[in-house]
XYZ file of C-alpha atoms in Angstrom:
572
model
C 2.652 -49.927 -39.927
C -0.651 -48.530 -41.225
C -2.893 -46.512 -38.906
C -6.181 -47.953 -37.739
C -9.227 -46.521 -39.499
C -11.005 -43.661 -37.739
C -13.987 -44.829 -35.676
C -17.449 -44.284 -37.118
C -19.501 -42.019 -34.788
C -22.768 -43.797 -35.575
C -21.137 -47.194 -34.984
C -19.987 -45.970 -31.570
C -23.488 -44.659 -30.815
C -25.037 -47.997 -31.777
C -22.443 -49.770 -29.640
C -23.424 -47.554 -26.705
C -27.063 -48.651 -26.991
C -25.959 -52.282 -27.122
C -23.566 -51.923 -24.172
C -26.358 -50.488 -22.035
C -28.514 -53.495 -22.944
C -25.670 -55.876 -22.057
C -24.912 -54.215 -18.701
C -27.656 -51.946 -17.275
C -25.298 -51.345 -14.339
C -23.515 -48.789 -16.537
C -26.081 -46.296 -15.284
C -27.205 -45.045 -18.649
C -26.473 -42.672 -21.502
C -26.145 -38.898 -21.590
C -27.355 -38.127 -25.121
C -26.718 -34.510 -26.144
C -28.451 -33.849 -29.459
C -31.192 -31.685 -30.878
C -34.399 -33.347 -32.003
C -34.005 -34.827 -35.483
C -33.917 -38.043 -37.515
C -30.537 -39.196 -36.167
C -31.600 -38.813 -32.553
C -34.938 -40.491 -33.326
C -33.118 -43.402 -34.975
C -30.860 -43.850 -31.945
C -33.814 -43.720 -29.537
C -35.619 -46.313 -31.657
C -32.534 -48.560 -31.509
C -32.205 -48.110 -27.725
C -35.918 -48.867 -27.321
C -35.640 -52.055 -29.362
C -32.681 -53.252 -27.286
C -34.098 -52.219 -23.887
C -35.621 -54.865 -21.580
C -39.163 -55.496 -22.783
C -38.546 -53.316 -25.843
C -39.800 -50.229 -24.028
C -38.514 -46.920 -22.666
C -40.425 -45.443 -19.726
C -40.576 -41.653 -20.077
C -40.265 -39.361 -17.085
C -42.584 -36.329 -17.363
C -40.723 -32.994 -17.028
C -41.115 -31.546 -13.551
C -42.314 -34.835 -12.054
C -42.861 -34.675 -8.305
C -42.388 -37.159 -5.498
C -45.749 -38.855 -6.071
C -44.937 -39.506 -9.722
C -41.549 -40.992 -8.788
C -42.300 -42.906 -5.590
C -46.042 -43.446 -5.768
C -48.877 -42.111 -3.692
C -52.607 -42.140 -3.265
C -54.808 -43.382 -6.101
C -57.448 -40.684 -5.791
C -60.225 -42.296 -7.831
C -59.827 -45.729 -6.206
C -59.594 -44.199 -2.731
C -62.800 -42.192 -3.126
C -64.596 -45.197 -4.576
C -63.437 -47.640 -1.893
C -63.645 -45.268 1.046
C -60.162 -46.284 2.191
C -56.623 -45.355 1.108
C -55.537 -47.126 -2.067
C -51.903 -46.726 -3.107
C -50.675 -46.478 -6.694
C -47.048 -47.364 -7.538
C -44.609 -44.697 -8.670
C -42.640 -44.581 -11.896
C -39.422 -45.903 -10.329
C -41.324 -48.914 -8.996
C -42.981 -49.590 -12.361
C -39.696 -49.279 -14.266
C -37.798 -51.593 -11.937
C -34.646 -52.656 -13.750
C -35.847 -51.249 -17.062
C -34.809 -48.095 -18.883
C -35.987 -44.600 -18.016
C -35.879 -41.833 -20.648
C -35.690 -38.243 -19.354
C -36.597 -35.602 -21.966
C -35.384 -31.980 -21.645
C -32.768 -33.054 -19.104
C -31.010 -29.678 -19.359
C -34.062 -28.067 -17.682
C -34.301 -30.538 -14.816
C -34.677 -29.084 -11.333
C -32.094 -29.740 -8.624
C -34.689 -31.587 -6.526
C -35.600 -34.004 -9.315
C -31.965 -34.635 -10.278
C -31.090 -35.390 -6.639
C -33.904 -37.943 -6.396
C -32.861 -39.620 -9.654
C -29.245 -39.722 -8.503
C -30.360 -41.430 -5.293
C -32.358 -43.937 -7.337
C -29.358 -44.693 -9.581
C -27.247 -45.471 -6.518
C -29.697 -48.097 -5.240
C -29.920 -51.814 -5.889
C -31.880 -52.813 -8.979
C -31.734 -49.222 -10.253
C -33.135 -48.427 -13.693
C -30.889 -47.443 -16.566
C -31.323 -43.756 -17.381
C -31.151 -42.031 -20.781
C -30.819 -38.262 -20.419
C -32.109 -36.537 -23.560
C -30.207 -33.241 -23.464
C -31.333 -30.694 -26.076
C -29.232 -27.779 -24.778
C -28.190 -25.478 -27.605
C -25.753 -23.350 -25.597
C -22.705 -24.293 -23.541
C -24.401 -23.186 -20.328
C -27.429 -25.430 -20.925
C -26.328 -28.726 -19.451
C -27.807 -31.699 -17.673
C -27.136 -31.853 -13.911
C -23.584 -32.960 -13.183
C -24.715 -35.251 -10.362
C -26.511 -37.345 -12.994
C -24.043 -37.206 -15.891
C -21.279 -38.282 -13.515
C -23.224 -41.469 -12.739
C -23.906 -42.353 -16.390
C -21.076 -44.194 -18.099
C -21.857 -43.415 -21.731
C -21.805 -39.902 -23.220
C -22.901 -39.286 -26.819
C -23.180 -36.249 -29.077
C -25.184 -36.780 -32.278
C -25.630 -33.282 -33.741
C -23.021 -33.828 -36.477
C -23.451 -37.594 -36.911
C -24.867 -39.348 -39.971
C -27.240 -42.235 -39.477
C -25.640 -45.304 -41.050
C -28.287 -47.816 -39.988
C -27.813 -51.218 -38.478
C -26.979 -52.291 -34.963
C -26.239 -55.340 -32.837
C -28.669 -58.256 -32.917
C -30.660 -59.415 -29.919
C -28.968 -62.808 -30.012
C -25.509 -61.231 -29.690
C -26.661 -59.113 -26.769
C -28.181 -62.097 -24.980
C -24.960 -64.087 -25.463
C -22.870 -61.142 -24.239
C -25.041 -60.733 -21.162
C -24.461 -64.406 -20.333
C -20.700 -64.194 -20.922
C -20.156 -60.876 -19.118
C -19.441 -62.288 -15.614
C -16.553 -64.341 -17.008
C -14.761 -61.480 -18.808
C -11.439 -60.572 -17.164
C -9.380 -57.382 -17.304
C -5.541 -57.371 -17.420
C -3.981 -55.552 -14.465
C -1.965 -53.346 -16.823
C -5.146 -52.120 -18.507
C -6.595 -50.973 -15.176
C -3.548 -48.771 -14.643
C -3.660 -47.493 -18.233
C -7.302 -46.406 -18.096
C -6.710 -44.707 -14.762
C -3.696 -42.941 -16.266
C -5.801 -41.695 -19.181
C -8.374 -40.292 -16.736
C -5.588 -38.437 -14.907
C -4.125 -37.153 -18.193
C -7.539 -35.745 -19.167
C -7.938 -33.950 -15.828
C -10.946 -36.032 -14.736
C -11.469 -35.661 -11.002
C -14.287 -38.159 -10.531
C -13.345 -41.626 -9.328
C -16.427 -43.028 -11.055
C -15.000 -42.358 -14.524
C -12.207 -45.003 -14.635
C -14.452 -47.527 -12.883
C -17.192 -46.980 -15.457
C -14.608 -47.154 -18.259
C -13.505 -50.572 -17.009
C -17.105 -51.718 -16.900
C -17.719 -50.499 -20.462
C -14.552 -52.262 -21.650
C -15.746 -55.549 -20.126
C -19.171 -55.218 -21.740
C -17.548 -54.411 -25.103
C -15.313 -57.463 -24.858
C -18.302 -59.667 -24.009
C -20.191 -58.249 -27.001
C -17.212 -59.093 -29.216
C -17.168 -62.688 -27.919
C -13.897 -62.297 -25.978
C -13.067 -63.638 -22.544
C -10.516 -60.878 -21.834
C -10.616 -57.143 -22.529
C -8.419 -56.226 -25.492
C -7.128 -52.933 -26.858
C -10.157 -52.313 -29.090
C -12.566 -52.598 -26.159
C -10.385 -50.293 -24.069
C -10.242 -47.682 -26.834
C -14.044 -47.789 -27.168
C -14.299 -47.162 -23.421
C -11.969 -44.173 -23.761
C -14.101 -42.686 -26.553
C -17.455 -43.210 -24.843
C -16.573 -42.642 -21.172
C -13.359 -40.680 -20.641
C -12.979 -38.300 -23.592
C -16.357 -36.541 -23.089
C -15.397 -35.825 -19.462
C -12.049 -34.172 -20.303
C -11.169 -30.875 -18.630
C -7.701 -30.495 -20.164
C -5.708 -31.670 -23.156
C -3.711 -34.860 -22.597
C 0.073 -34.532 -23.033
C 1.549 -35.441 -26.404
C 3.499 -38.717 -26.104
C 7.260 -38.382 -26.582
C 8.046 -40.356 -29.727
C 11.793 -39.785 -29.630
C 13.656 -42.923 -28.791
C 16.064 -42.687 -25.899
C 19.764 -43.177 -26.624
C 20.985 -46.618 -25.652
C 22.864 -46.766 -22.364
C 26.574 -47.659 -22.490
C 27.355 -51.298 -21.875
C 28.024 -52.214 -18.288
C 28.770 -55.281 -16.286
C 25.090 -55.747 -15.593
C 24.396 -55.320 -19.284
C 26.950 -57.951 -20.154
C 25.248 -60.338 -17.773
C 21.905 -59.645 -19.416
C 23.425 -60.287 -22.858
C 24.645 -63.683 -21.736
C 21.302 -64.550 -20.224
C 22.431 -64.000 -16.632
C 20.426 -60.729 -16.189
C 16.789 -59.959 -16.542
C 14.688 -61.536 -19.246
C 14.353 -59.635 -22.546
C 10.709 -60.638 -22.616
C 10.038 -58.392 -19.610
C 11.420 -55.388 -21.540
C 9.233 -56.211 -24.515
C 6.164 -56.500 -22.265
C 6.894 -53.098 -20.711
C 7.390 -51.526 -24.136
C 4.123 -53.018 -25.341
C 2.305 -51.750 -22.231
C 3.745 -48.256 -22.716
C 2.714 -48.320 -26.369
C -0.848 -49.304 -25.479
C -1.024 -46.508 -22.884
C 0.104 -43.985 -25.515
C -2.489 -45.323 -27.951
C -5.244 -44.845 -25.359
C -4.155 -41.247 -24.740
C -4.124 -40.566 -28.492
C -7.565 -42.152 -28.758
C -8.817 -39.780 -26.067
C -7.321 -36.773 -27.840
C -8.927 -37.765 -31.146
C -12.323 -38.370 -29.518
C -12.595 -34.940 -27.824
C -15.712 -33.125 -29.086
C -14.790 -30.154 -31.342
C -16.175 -27.441 -29.059
C -14.489 -28.907 -25.981
C -11.225 -29.288 -27.910
C -11.358 -25.654 -29.016
C -12.028 -24.480 -25.466
C -9.179 -26.562 -24.067
C -6.734 -25.336 -26.707
C -7.727 -21.762 -25.888
C -6.956 -22.446 -22.225
C -10.554 -22.172 -21.082
C -11.647 -24.401 -18.224
C -14.800 -26.267 -19.229
C -17.315 -25.936 -16.388
C -18.236 -29.309 -14.886
C -20.356 -28.103 -12.033
C -24.138 -28.035 -11.751
C -26.073 -26.591 -14.629
C -25.623 -22.839 -14.749
C -28.466 -20.427 -14.353
C -27.636 -18.783 -17.627
C -27.250 -15.389 -16.036
C -30.794 -15.466 -14.738
C -29.717 -15.356 -11.085
C -30.801 -17.401 -8.114
C -34.146 -19.171 -8.129
C -36.842 -17.955 -5.711
C -40.322 -19.142 -4.782
C -43.317 -17.212 -6.035
C -47.035 -17.850 -5.412
C -48.383 -16.934 -8.835
C -45.973 -17.512 -11.722
C -42.868 -19.363 -12.841
C -41.929 -23.028 -13.043
C -44.178 -25.422 -11.067
C -42.558 -26.457 -7.777
C -45.119 -28.700 -6.125
C -47.821 -27.791 -3.646
C -48.052 -26.599 -0.060
C -50.709 -26.279 2.595
C -52.401 -22.895 2.394
C -55.479 -20.942 1.432
C -56.222 -19.728 -2.098
C -56.762 -16.063 -2.809
C -54.743 -12.991 -3.650
C -53.392 -14.619 -6.788
C -52.574 -17.904 -5.008
C -54.242 -20.748 -6.877
C -55.859 -23.838 -5.402
C -54.523 -27.216 -6.528
C -57.781 -29.171 -6.627
C -56.268 -32.616 -7.174
C -53.762 -32.199 -4.336
C -56.556 -30.946 -2.082
C -58.691 -34.007 -2.827
C -55.683 -36.273 -2.225
C -55.183 -34.700 1.199
C -58.872 -35.133 2.059
C -59.373 -38.670 0.689
C -57.822 -40.715 3.543
C -60.169 -39.072 6.093
C -63.466 -39.746 4.321
C -64.427 -42.826 6.370
C -64.054 -40.942 9.669
C -65.773 -37.813 8.382
C -68.747 -39.776 6.997
C -69.144 -41.497 10.347
C -69.200 -38.127 12.104
C -71.752 -36.712 9.646
C -73.849 -39.670 8.412
C -76.398 -37.573 6.579
C -73.898 -35.786 4.337
C -72.938 -36.957 0.859
C -69.991 -36.177 -1.364
C -66.386 -35.535 -0.411
C -65.895 -33.781 2.930
C -63.113 -31.193 2.559
C -61.847 -29.093 5.449
C -59.568 -26.060 5.623
C -56.569 -28.185 6.612
C -56.910 -30.087 3.320
C -56.409 -27.045 1.100
C -53.281 -27.248 -1.049
C -52.061 -24.338 -3.159
C -49.679 -24.325 -6.069
C -46.075 -23.204 -5.672
C -43.800 -21.843 -8.368
C -40.174 -20.845 -8.721
C -38.655 -18.286 -11.049
C -35.158 -17.074 -11.717
C -34.342 -13.668 -10.311
C -32.789 -11.122 -12.621
C -28.996 -11.043 -12.472
C -27.051 -7.770 -12.273
C -23.380 -7.748 -13.198
C -21.477 -5.017 -11.307
C -18.094 -4.139 -12.822
C -15.779 -2.379 -10.364
C -12.885 -0.815 -12.318
C -9.640 0.630 -11.002
C -9.392 3.892 -13.007
C -6.277 5.174 -11.284
C -2.631 5.406 -12.222
C -0.746 5.206 -15.488
C -2.493 2.017 -16.663
C -5.987 3.512 -16.264
C -6.591 4.034 -19.971
C -5.840 0.380 -20.743
C -8.118 -0.837 -17.935
C -10.956 1.444 -18.961
C -10.645 0.345 -22.558
C -10.965 -3.265 -21.462
C -13.979 -2.430 -19.301
C -15.716 -0.485 -22.065
C -15.293 -3.323 -24.536
C -16.408 -5.925 -21.999
C -19.511 -3.921 -21.059
C -20.462 -3.603 -24.723
C -20.091 -7.348 -25.289
C -21.973 -8.290 -22.125
C -24.809 -5.845 -22.808
C -25.275 -7.408 -26.229
C -26.197 -10.648 -24.433
C -28.249 -9.010 -21.678
C -31.551 -9.160 -23.564
C -31.531 -12.901 -24.083
C -30.003 -13.618 -20.666
C -32.298 -11.294 -18.656
C -29.291 -9.535 -17.217
C -28.382 -5.946 -16.284
C -24.917 -4.373 -16.101
C -23.595 -1.612 -13.820
C -20.174 0.066 -13.682
C -18.342 1.585 -10.713
C -15.011 3.369 -11.271
C -12.697 4.453 -8.436
C -9.882 7.002 -8.728
C -8.465 9.903 -6.766
C -10.170 9.798 -3.369
C -13.615 8.371 -4.208
C -15.651 5.822 -6.156
C -18.386 6.835 -8.606
C -21.371 4.952 -9.967
C -20.705 5.637 -13.633
C -23.430 3.399 -14.993
C -26.476 2.397 -12.895
C -27.915 -1.083 -13.598
C -29.158 -1.022 -17.187
C -29.628 -3.058 -20.337
C -29.381 -0.032 -22.619
C -26.307 -0.261 -24.812
C -26.768 3.338 -26.016
C -26.799 4.718 -22.468
C -23.800 2.598 -21.499
C -21.678 3.875 -24.395
C -22.633 7.483 -23.638
C -21.594 7.174 -19.986
C -18.418 5.252 -20.723
C -17.200 7.674 -23.377
C -16.659 10.485 -20.847
C -15.089 8.373 -18.090
C -11.776 9.963 -16.894
C -8.743 8.178 -15.447
C -5.624 8.777 -13.326
C -4.918 9.712 -9.709
C -4.754 7.682 -6.516
C -6.244 4.230 -5.848
C -9.124 4.333 -3.308
C -9.672 0.572 -3.479
C -11.588 0.435 -0.190
C -14.012 3.111 -1.440
C -14.587 1.137 -4.634
C -15.382 -2.035 -2.692
C -17.666 -0.134 -0.314
C -19.603 1.366 -3.233
C -19.884 -2.083 -4.831
C -21.257 -3.551 -1.600
C -23.856 -0.788 -1.268
C -24.991 -1.248 -4.877
C -25.125 -5.043 -4.430
C -27.359 -4.565 -1.368
C -29.697 -2.329 -3.394
C -29.816 -4.866 -6.214
C -30.603 -7.670 -3.773
C -33.325 -5.574 -2.119
C -35.044 -5.284 -5.523
C -35.101 -9.067 -5.788
C -32.217 -9.417 -8.260
C -28.967 -11.379 -7.865
C -25.749 -9.290 -7.899
C -22.397 -10.540 -9.191
C -19.232 -8.462 -8.713
C -16.361 -8.292 -11.197
C -13.422 -6.305 -9.793
C -10.583 -5.191 -12.072
C -7.578 -4.113 -10.004
C -4.017 -4.978 -9.058
C -5.055 -4.967 -5.381
C -2.633 -2.182 -4.365
C -4.746 0.569 -2.817
C -3.078 3.736 -1.518
C -6.013 5.902 -0.349
C -7.986 5.140 2.832
C -11.738 5.557 3.248
C -11.298 9.000 4.828
C -9.298 10.171 1.800
C -5.914 10.180 3.509
C -2.984 8.801 1.459
C -0.806 5.916 2.570
C -0.698 2.213 1.881
C -0.961 0.898 5.500
C -4.225 2.722 6.231
C -5.614 1.887 2.785
C -4.728 -1.801 3.225
C -6.466 -1.965 6.616
C -9.654 -0.324 5.264
C -9.633 -2.573 2.188
C -9.290 -5.695 4.342
C -12.184 -4.639 6.597
C -14.524 -3.792 3.708
C -13.598 -6.991 1.865
C -14.469 -9.162 4.848
C -17.809 -7.418 5.307
C -18.557 -8.083 1.631
C -17.588 -11.738 2.030
C -20.088 -12.059 4.895
C -22.880 -11.104 2.464
C -21.977 -14.125 0.266
C -22.152 -12.142 -2.951
C -20.681 -13.940 -5.962
C -17.498 -12.201 -7.082
C -14.567 -12.458 -9.483
C -11.338 -10.485 -9.002
C -9.308 -9.983 -12.171
C -5.686 -9.022 -11.544
C -4.841 -6.622 -14.389
C -1.209 -6.022 -13.406
C 1.564 -6.922 -15.839
C 2.528 -9.694 -13.422
C 0.246 -11.412 -10.851
C 0.274 -9.484 -7.571
C 0.216 -11.059 -4.120
C -1.983 -8.200 -2.899
C -4.667 -9.028 -5.479
C -4.648 -12.723 -4.582
C -4.897 -11.864 -0.861
C -7.810 -9.508 -1.559
C -9.631 -12.244 -3.489
C -9.292 -14.582 -0.510
C -10.643 -11.929 1.857
C -13.608 -11.344 -0.486
C -14.266 -15.057 -0.922
C -13.988 -14.341 -4.658
C -12.461 -16.249 -7.525
C -9.035 -14.940 -8.515
C -7.915 -14.665 -12.123
C -4.618 -13.180 -13.264
C -5.367 -11.719 -16.683
C -2.678 -9.241 -17.786
C -3.051 -7.533 -21.154
C -6.646 -8.712 -21.432
C -8.677 -7.667 -24.423
C -12.436 -7.129 -24.246
C -13.213 -10.579 -25.650
C -10.993 -12.401 -23.160
C -12.379 -10.372 -20.287
C -15.976 -11.030 -21.339
C -15.289 -14.763 -21.624
C -13.674 -14.888 -18.180
C -16.638 -13.080 -16.635
C -19.146 -15.391 -18.310
C -17.395 -18.569 -17.158
C -17.144 -17.220 -13.605
C -20.884 -16.472 -13.566
C -21.713 -19.941 -14.889
C -19.623 -21.580 -12.185
C -20.981 -19.391 -9.376
């Protein structure tokens, strides 16, 4: 039996635009692609197929008034009474909303869009994601609600697309399309095999399969429609590789009395066995379709054993966001007085004053112009990302010290190479003997880091509590300077020196537990890497006390350690 031809990526992309036109209830499309002719061609196709032949664009950083409507300032001042103007969501209605630079969207805006997508008569949403790096992603709360996920960076534009007549006919036929019960179970099984935790994914896959069947002129979902749903909905959400189907045929069971009855027609029907075999074969085909449709970078990460982050968009090492009065990304307005670098938002001030003009003119009949009072003043607000400081806390004791320090030195070198573009500093604390030392204060200087690391000694006892205490003190200093600390602790968790320098595991364990819990109360992001040859229960217990992520990483090289640290920061 010959294999089916490989799907054409552009044909799938064109089908996605048509499916959204057939069923706007799919939520929308997450389109990850850099600006270029292929992306422009797809947007033109989606625009042509959208209701009214138009995409409504959402301005980056749009506020509540832009989304939900507010005061029409010019009409209000002219009429002397409040005049409302509709917001973008009201104007779009059941149309299609395009969101450029979705990877830079604020949490507030993504939450409002997610709420809008959950409502009745919600618009379809096209997220235009131009993120070049893995940590530049659209908000997960939105991508989870959009059925169709496309990547067009390596796709050739082949032209063509569904006709309007076919889409209109499919939209009419869609309510009558049925789904076999077996296919529901198969799509759900594929979602489980891919490690997809969201319950929306199989439901959206079923909806895409029904729309694809309607577009093909079918009254029941077939295998081709199901495979298209796997490629467009399930495969891009994968967090693990699906298992390889077992192709070895099972040995036939020896004949039995029941088997003899079946052979004479007295047992179960052979047609039931054939139906089960066909269902199992279709399930295997869907899993293989998902494996083949995994994007190359995701496939490489999964093969390497790396968990692909599916949480909210990472800060890119730039730390937590904080409000500032003078610079950064616009974050709306607030009541206040200008001055000292705080800037007046004139339009927002006039909007606040406009509804009161009738009353104020009556109180002062001889005055002309707009009456503005101190309570009307609105000032601009901004947010900016705080600098992030990565604090490596390294166990430099015992016979394995040289290996641990070698890993730390290589990891620091790799991380510092990225510090310039990620606005990030790195510090190193080593503990051995009876104390912990700040070997490398927070810095971005690779030359200084190598000089300090080259002379770092090893061996002696394990004052784990002292190392954690020093890390907590440095984290407090970093936070006091307005930066965001992140701790990476390399240890096997088996301390044997107490805070007062006395040897003994019981006293050291009690001090370590107490310091760890005080660190956890500060809610500092942390990752504990167990560097023992085998995972240690003490290290896992310490990670729980710290509220840190635990990662058993024996025999780690610098590259593996750097990758683990980066993924932990992105998921923090």
